[in-house]
Short mmCIF file of C-alpha atoms and ligand atoms in Angstrom, two decimals:
data_model
loop_
_atom_site.label_atom_id
_atom_site.label_comp_id
_atom_site.label_asym_id
_atom_site.label_seq_id
_atom_site.Cartn_x
_atom_site.Cartn_y
_atom_site.Cartn_z
CA MET R 478 19.19 3.25 -14.24
CA ALA R 479 20.21 6.91 -14.03
CA ASN R 480 23.72 7.82 -15.09
CA SER R 481 26.06 9.54 -12.68
CA ARG R 482 26.07 13.31 -13.05
CA SER R 483 29.05 14.24 -15.17
CA GLY R 484 31.98 16.06 -13.64
CA ASP R 485 31.38 14.98 -10.05
CA SER R 486 34.37 14.02 -7.96
CA MET R 487 34.85 10.77 -6.03
CA THR R 488 34.15 12.73 -2.83
CA ASP R 489 30.82 13.95 -4.31
CA ARG R 490 29.87 10.35 -5.09
CA ILE R 491 30.75 9.11 -1.62
CA VAL R 492 28.75 11.95 -0.05
CA ARG R 493 25.78 11.10 -2.31
CA VAL R 494 25.94 7.46 -1.18
CA LEU R 495 26.02 8.50 2.50
CA GLU R 496 23.23 11.04 2.04
CA THR R 497 20.79 8.40 0.82
CA PHE R 498 20.47 7.42 4.49
CA THR R 499 17.93 9.47 6.44
CA ALA R 500 16.52 9.38 9.98
CA GLU R 501 13.62 7.27 8.61
CA ARG R 502 15.54 5.25 5.98
CA THR R 503 18.35 3.58 7.90
CA MET R 504 18.67 0.26 5.97
CA GLN R 505 18.92 -0.07 2.19
CA THR R 506 20.06 -2.54 -0.42
CA ALA R 507 23.03 -1.59 -2.59
CA THR R 508 20.66 -1.32 -5.58
CA GLU R 509 18.42 1.14 -3.73
CA ILE R 510 21.46 3.20 -2.75
CA ALA R 511 22.66 3.29 -6.37
CA GLN R 512 19.26 4.51 -7.58
CA ARG R 513 18.85 7.13 -4.87
CA ALA R 514 22.43 8.40 -5.29
CA GLU R 515 21.89 8.47 -9.07
CA LEU R 516 25.03 6.42 -9.63
CA PRO R 517 25.60 3.54 -12.06
CA ALA R 518 25.22 0.22 -10.19
CA SER R 519 28.88 -0.76 -10.67
CA THR R 520 30.15 2.57 -9.26
CA ALA R 521 27.77 2.42 -6.31
CA HIS R 522 28.69 -1.18 -5.52
CA ARG R 523 32.41 -0.35 -5.60
CA ILE R 524 31.99 2.68 -3.32
CA ILE R 525 29.74 0.73 -0.93
CA GLY R 526 32.31 -2.12 -0.80
CA ASP R 527 35.14 0.31 -0.03
CA LEU R 528 33.10 2.07 2.65
CA ILE R 529 32.24 -1.29 4.25
CA THR R 530 35.94 -2.24 4.31
CA ALA R 531 36.68 1.10 5.99
CA GLY R 532 33.88 0.52 8.54
CA LEU R 533 31.92 3.60 7.47
CA LEU R 534 29.07 1.36 6.27
CA GLU R 535 28.00 -2.05 7.61
CA ARG R 536 26.14 -4.94 5.94
CA ASP R 537 23.75 -7.27 7.81
CA GLU R 538 22.96 -10.98 7.16
CA ASP R 539 20.28 -9.97 4.62
CA ARG R 540 22.91 -7.91 2.74
CA ARG R 541 21.18 -4.70 3.64
CA VAL R 542 23.47 -1.75 4.29
CA ARG R 543 23.45 0.75 7.17
CA LEU R 544 25.74 3.53 8.41
CA GLY R 545 28.66 2.07 10.38
CA MET R 546 29.60 2.60 14.00
CA ARG R 547 32.99 3.86 12.83
CA LEU R 548 31.23 6.74 11.05
CA TRP R 549 29.39 7.61 14.28
CA GLU R 550 32.67 7.46 16.20
CA LEU R 551 34.48 9.77 13.77
CA ALA R 552 31.54 12.16 13.45
CA LEU R 553 31.30 12.69 17.19
CA ARG R 554 34.98 13.33 17.82
CA GLY R 555 35.40 16.96 18.73
CA SER R 556 32.21 17.96 16.94
CA ARG R 557 30.27 21.00 18.11
CA ALA R 558 27.36 18.69 18.85
CA LEU R 559 29.38 16.65 21.35
CA ARG R 560 30.45 19.64 23.46
CA LEU R 561 26.89 20.95 23.40
CA ARG R 562 25.37 17.58 24.36
CA GLN R 563 27.87 17.14 27.17
CA ALA R 564 26.96 20.50 28.65
CA ALA R 565 23.24 20.06 28.02
CA LEU R 566 22.49 16.50 29.15
CA PRO R 567 22.44 16.99 32.97
CA HIS R 568 20.18 20.02 32.53
CA MET R 569 17.94 18.21 30.05
CA GLU R 570 17.60 15.37 32.58
CA ARG R 571 16.45 17.86 35.22
CA VAL R 572 13.83 19.33 32.85
CA GLN R 573 12.70 15.82 31.99
CA SER R 574 12.36 14.71 35.61
CA VAL R 575 10.23 17.77 36.45
CA ILE R 576 8.08 18.04 33.30
CA ARG R 577 8.01 14.31 32.38
CA GLU R 578 7.59 14.96 28.67
CA HIS R 579 9.99 14.79 25.71
CA THR R 580 12.93 17.16 26.08
CA GLN R 581 15.07 17.92 23.05
CA LEU R 582 18.00 19.94 21.83
CA ALA R 583 18.30 21.27 18.28
CA VAL R 584 20.83 23.29 16.28
CA LEU R 585 20.50 25.26 13.05
CA GLU R 586 21.97 23.25 10.19
CA HIS R 587 21.57 24.16 6.53
CA GLU R 588 18.39 26.14 7.17
CA GLU R 589 16.68 23.35 9.10
CA ALA R 590 16.44 22.36 12.77
CA LEU R 591 18.69 19.35 13.38
CA PHE R 592 17.91 17.47 16.61
CA VAL R 593 21.11 16.43 18.40
CA GLU R 594 19.56 15.00 21.58
CA ARG R 595 16.19 13.87 22.83
CA LEU R 596 15.13 12.48 26.20
CA SER R 597 11.79 10.75 26.46
CA HIS R 598 9.51 9.59 29.20
CA LEU R 599 7.57 6.31 29.09
CA GLN R 600 4.27 8.12 29.58
CA ALA R 601 5.14 11.10 27.36
CA GLY R 602 2.82 12.04 24.50
CA ALA R 603 3.33 12.05 20.72
CA ASN R 604 6.62 13.34 19.29
CA ILE R 605 7.85 13.14 15.72
CA THR R 606 11.39 14.38 16.31
CA ARG R 607 14.27 11.90 16.06
CA ILE R 608 17.89 12.27 17.13
CA ALA R 609 19.76 13.22 13.94
CA GLY R 610 16.37 14.05 12.37
CA ARG R 611 15.42 17.41 10.89
CA LEU R 612 12.35 19.66 10.80
CA PRO R 613 11.66 22.85 8.84
CA LEU R 614 12.54 25.99 10.82
CA ASN R 615 9.01 27.45 10.63
CA ALA R 616 7.42 24.30 12.03
CA SER R 617 8.79 23.11 15.40
CA SER R 618 9.16 25.33 18.48
CA SER R 619 12.94 24.73 18.36
CA GLY R 620 13.07 25.76 14.71
CA LEU R 621 11.18 28.97 15.46
CA VAL R 622 13.68 29.90 18.20
CA LEU R 623 16.63 29.09 15.92
CA LEU R 624 15.12 31.12 13.07
CA ALA R 625 14.34 34.07 15.37
CA HIS R 626 18.03 34.27 16.34
CA ALA R 627 19.58 33.22 13.01
CA ASP R 628 21.87 35.43 10.99
CA PRO R 629 19.57 38.02 9.30
CA ALA R 630 20.63 36.79 5.83
CA VAL R 631 19.56 33.22 6.70
CA ARG R 632 16.29 34.51 8.15
CA GLU R 633 15.52 36.53 5.02
CA ARG R 634 16.29 33.54 2.78
CA VAL R 635 13.95 31.29 4.77
CA LEU R 636 11.22 33.97 4.87
CA SER R 637 11.39 34.59 1.12
CA ALA R 638 11.17 30.88 0.13
CA PRO R 639 7.89 28.92 0.27
CA LEU R 640 7.30 27.92 3.92
CA PRO R 641 6.36 24.23 4.26
CA ALA R 642 3.27 23.21 6.26
CA VAL R 643 3.86 20.21 8.54
CA SER R 644 0.35 20.57 10.06
CA PRO R 645 -2.64 22.81 9.29
CA GLU R 646 -1.46 25.09 12.13
CA THR R 647 2.16 25.54 10.96
CA VAL R 648 2.81 29.24 10.31
CA THR R 649 3.39 29.47 6.56
CA ASP R 650 2.61 33.16 6.00
CA ALA R 651 5.86 35.19 5.93
CA VAL R 652 4.31 38.33 7.47
CA THR R 653 2.82 36.38 10.40
CA LEU R 654 6.07 34.45 10.83
CA ARG R 655 8.17 37.63 10.88
CA ALA R 656 5.98 39.08 13.65
CA LEU R 657 6.21 35.80 15.59
CA LEU R 658 10.03 35.82 15.33
CA THR R 659 10.17 39.39 16.67
CA ALA R 660 7.95 38.33 19.60
CA ILE R 661 10.22 35.33 20.29
CA ARG R 662 13.29 37.57 20.48
CA ARG R 663 11.45 39.96 22.82
CA ARG R 664 9.92 37.31 25.11
CA GLY R 665 12.83 34.87 25.19
CA TYR R 666 10.73 31.77 24.46
CA VAL R 667 8.06 30.40 22.14
CA ILE R 668 4.86 28.45 22.72
CA ALA R 669 3.92 26.72 19.46
CA PRO R 670 0.57 24.92 19.71
CA GLY R 671 -0.19 22.42 16.96
CA SER R 672 2.57 23.54 14.62
CA ILE R 673 3.74 19.92 14.13
CA GLU R 674 0.73 17.88 15.28
CA SER R 675 -2.65 19.10 16.51
CA VAL R 676 -2.28 17.01 19.71
CA SER R 677 0.87 18.72 20.99
CA THR R 678 2.36 22.07 21.92
CA GLY R 679 6.09 22.72 21.57
CA VAL R 680 7.76 25.11 24.01
CA ALA R 681 11.33 26.24 23.32
CA VAL R 682 14.01 28.64 24.58
CA PRO R 683 17.38 29.73 23.14
CA VAL R 684 20.71 28.40 24.46
CA ARG R 685 23.62 30.84 24.18
CA ASP R 686 27.37 30.41 24.03
CA ARG R 687 29.36 33.64 24.50
CA GLY R 688 26.19 35.61 23.90
CA GLU R 689 25.34 33.93 20.59
CA VAL R 690 22.36 31.57 20.24
CA ILE R 691 23.80 28.16 19.31
CA ALA R 692 20.86 25.85 20.06
CA ALA R 693 17.24 25.59 21.10
CA LEU R 694 16.01 23.56 24.05
CA SER R 695 12.39 22.41 23.93
CA VAL R 696 9.74 20.19 25.42
CA VAL R 697 6.74 18.70 23.65
CA LEU R 698 3.62 18.94 25.82
CA PRO R 699 0.20 17.43 25.28
CA ARG R 700 -2.00 20.14 23.76
CA GLY R 701 -3.70 22.14 26.51
CA ALA R 702 -1.14 21.29 29.25
CA ALA R 703 0.11 24.20 31.39
CA THR R 704 3.11 25.80 29.67
CA GLU R 705 4.49 27.94 32.52
CA PRO R 706 6.28 25.14 34.43
CA ALA R 707 7.94 24.06 31.17
CA ILE R 708 9.05 27.60 30.29
CA ASN R 709 10.53 28.10 33.77
CA ALA R 710 12.32 24.73 33.70
CA LEU R 711 13.67 25.39 30.19
CA LEU R 712 14.91 28.90 31.03
CA ALA R 713 16.72 27.60 34.15
CA ALA R 714 18.24 24.74 32.12
CA ALA R 715 19.40 27.10 29.36
CA ARG R 716 21.18 29.26 31.96
CA GLY R 717 22.83 26.13 33.41
CA ILE R 718 23.97 24.94 29.98
CA GLU R 719 25.42 28.37 29.24
CA GLN R 720 27.46 28.26 32.46
CA ASP R 721 28.69 24.73 31.78
CA LEU R 722 29.58 25.57 28.17
CA SER R 723 31.86 28.35 29.38
CA ALA R 724 33.58 25.81 31.68
CA LEU R 725 34.05 23.38 28.72
CA ARG R 726 35.85 25.96 26.57
C1 PHB W 1440 7.76 21.27 18.64
O1 PHB W 1440 8.90 21.48 19.04
O2 PHB W 1440 7.01 22.22 18.39
C2 PHB W 1440 7.27 19.88 18.43
C3 PHB W 1440 8.16 18.89 18.08
C4 PHB W 1440 7.70 17.59 17.88
C5 PHB W 1440 6.35 17.30 18.01
C6 PHB W 1440 5.45 18.31 18.35
C7 PHB W 1440 5.92 19.60 18.56
O3 PHB W 1440 5.92 16.04 17.81
#
């Protein structure tokens, strides 16, 4: 069993416990949490017990632990994501009803694309994004839009670090990526075929608030599908979201 890192505060330990949960790993035993958080079992069990009492974690009949509803409730209150989702949802529904494929909304968070909303269609194709899931900025269409409009310092940091390949077609060469980002800023959208999975094409546009890009709106199309209707629907939706965001100020 790994020892806890020395000098960390109680807040650090609580955050480490909470961060062991991911979009894919939503249920864990207390022992698994202790190992993944690199905390001694007794410390982890005490923190988990306190968080369960506070409602921030919940335990099921099999004694497996998950994030609590109370945490969701607190996290949503007044968060940037809530205001954005509220403004975006009616417009995302319109895109979805016209294009009939997955429609999603992502924000830049710690140099990754964090998906805050996703609407799906029963007949829609493959899609690996999850609400509250993340993807590297160079991979998804949303990530490319967010990176194209990111603060230049963030963009340079991402471009100078190794760029992960999610599929064989993900752009991982910094020179090619830089040129693509310039084209995205000029054109106002991106078409990203195969950058996540060979069977799909992501199409994304920026969403602005007071002139600043705060999110990316995208659809995932089956590879080879016409992209123009999706681009037009996304651009109209982004304009609608921008208007509604100014009303929600
Ligand atoms: C994309 O936005 O490029 C994207 C996202 C999820 C997928 C495929 C493509 O499954």
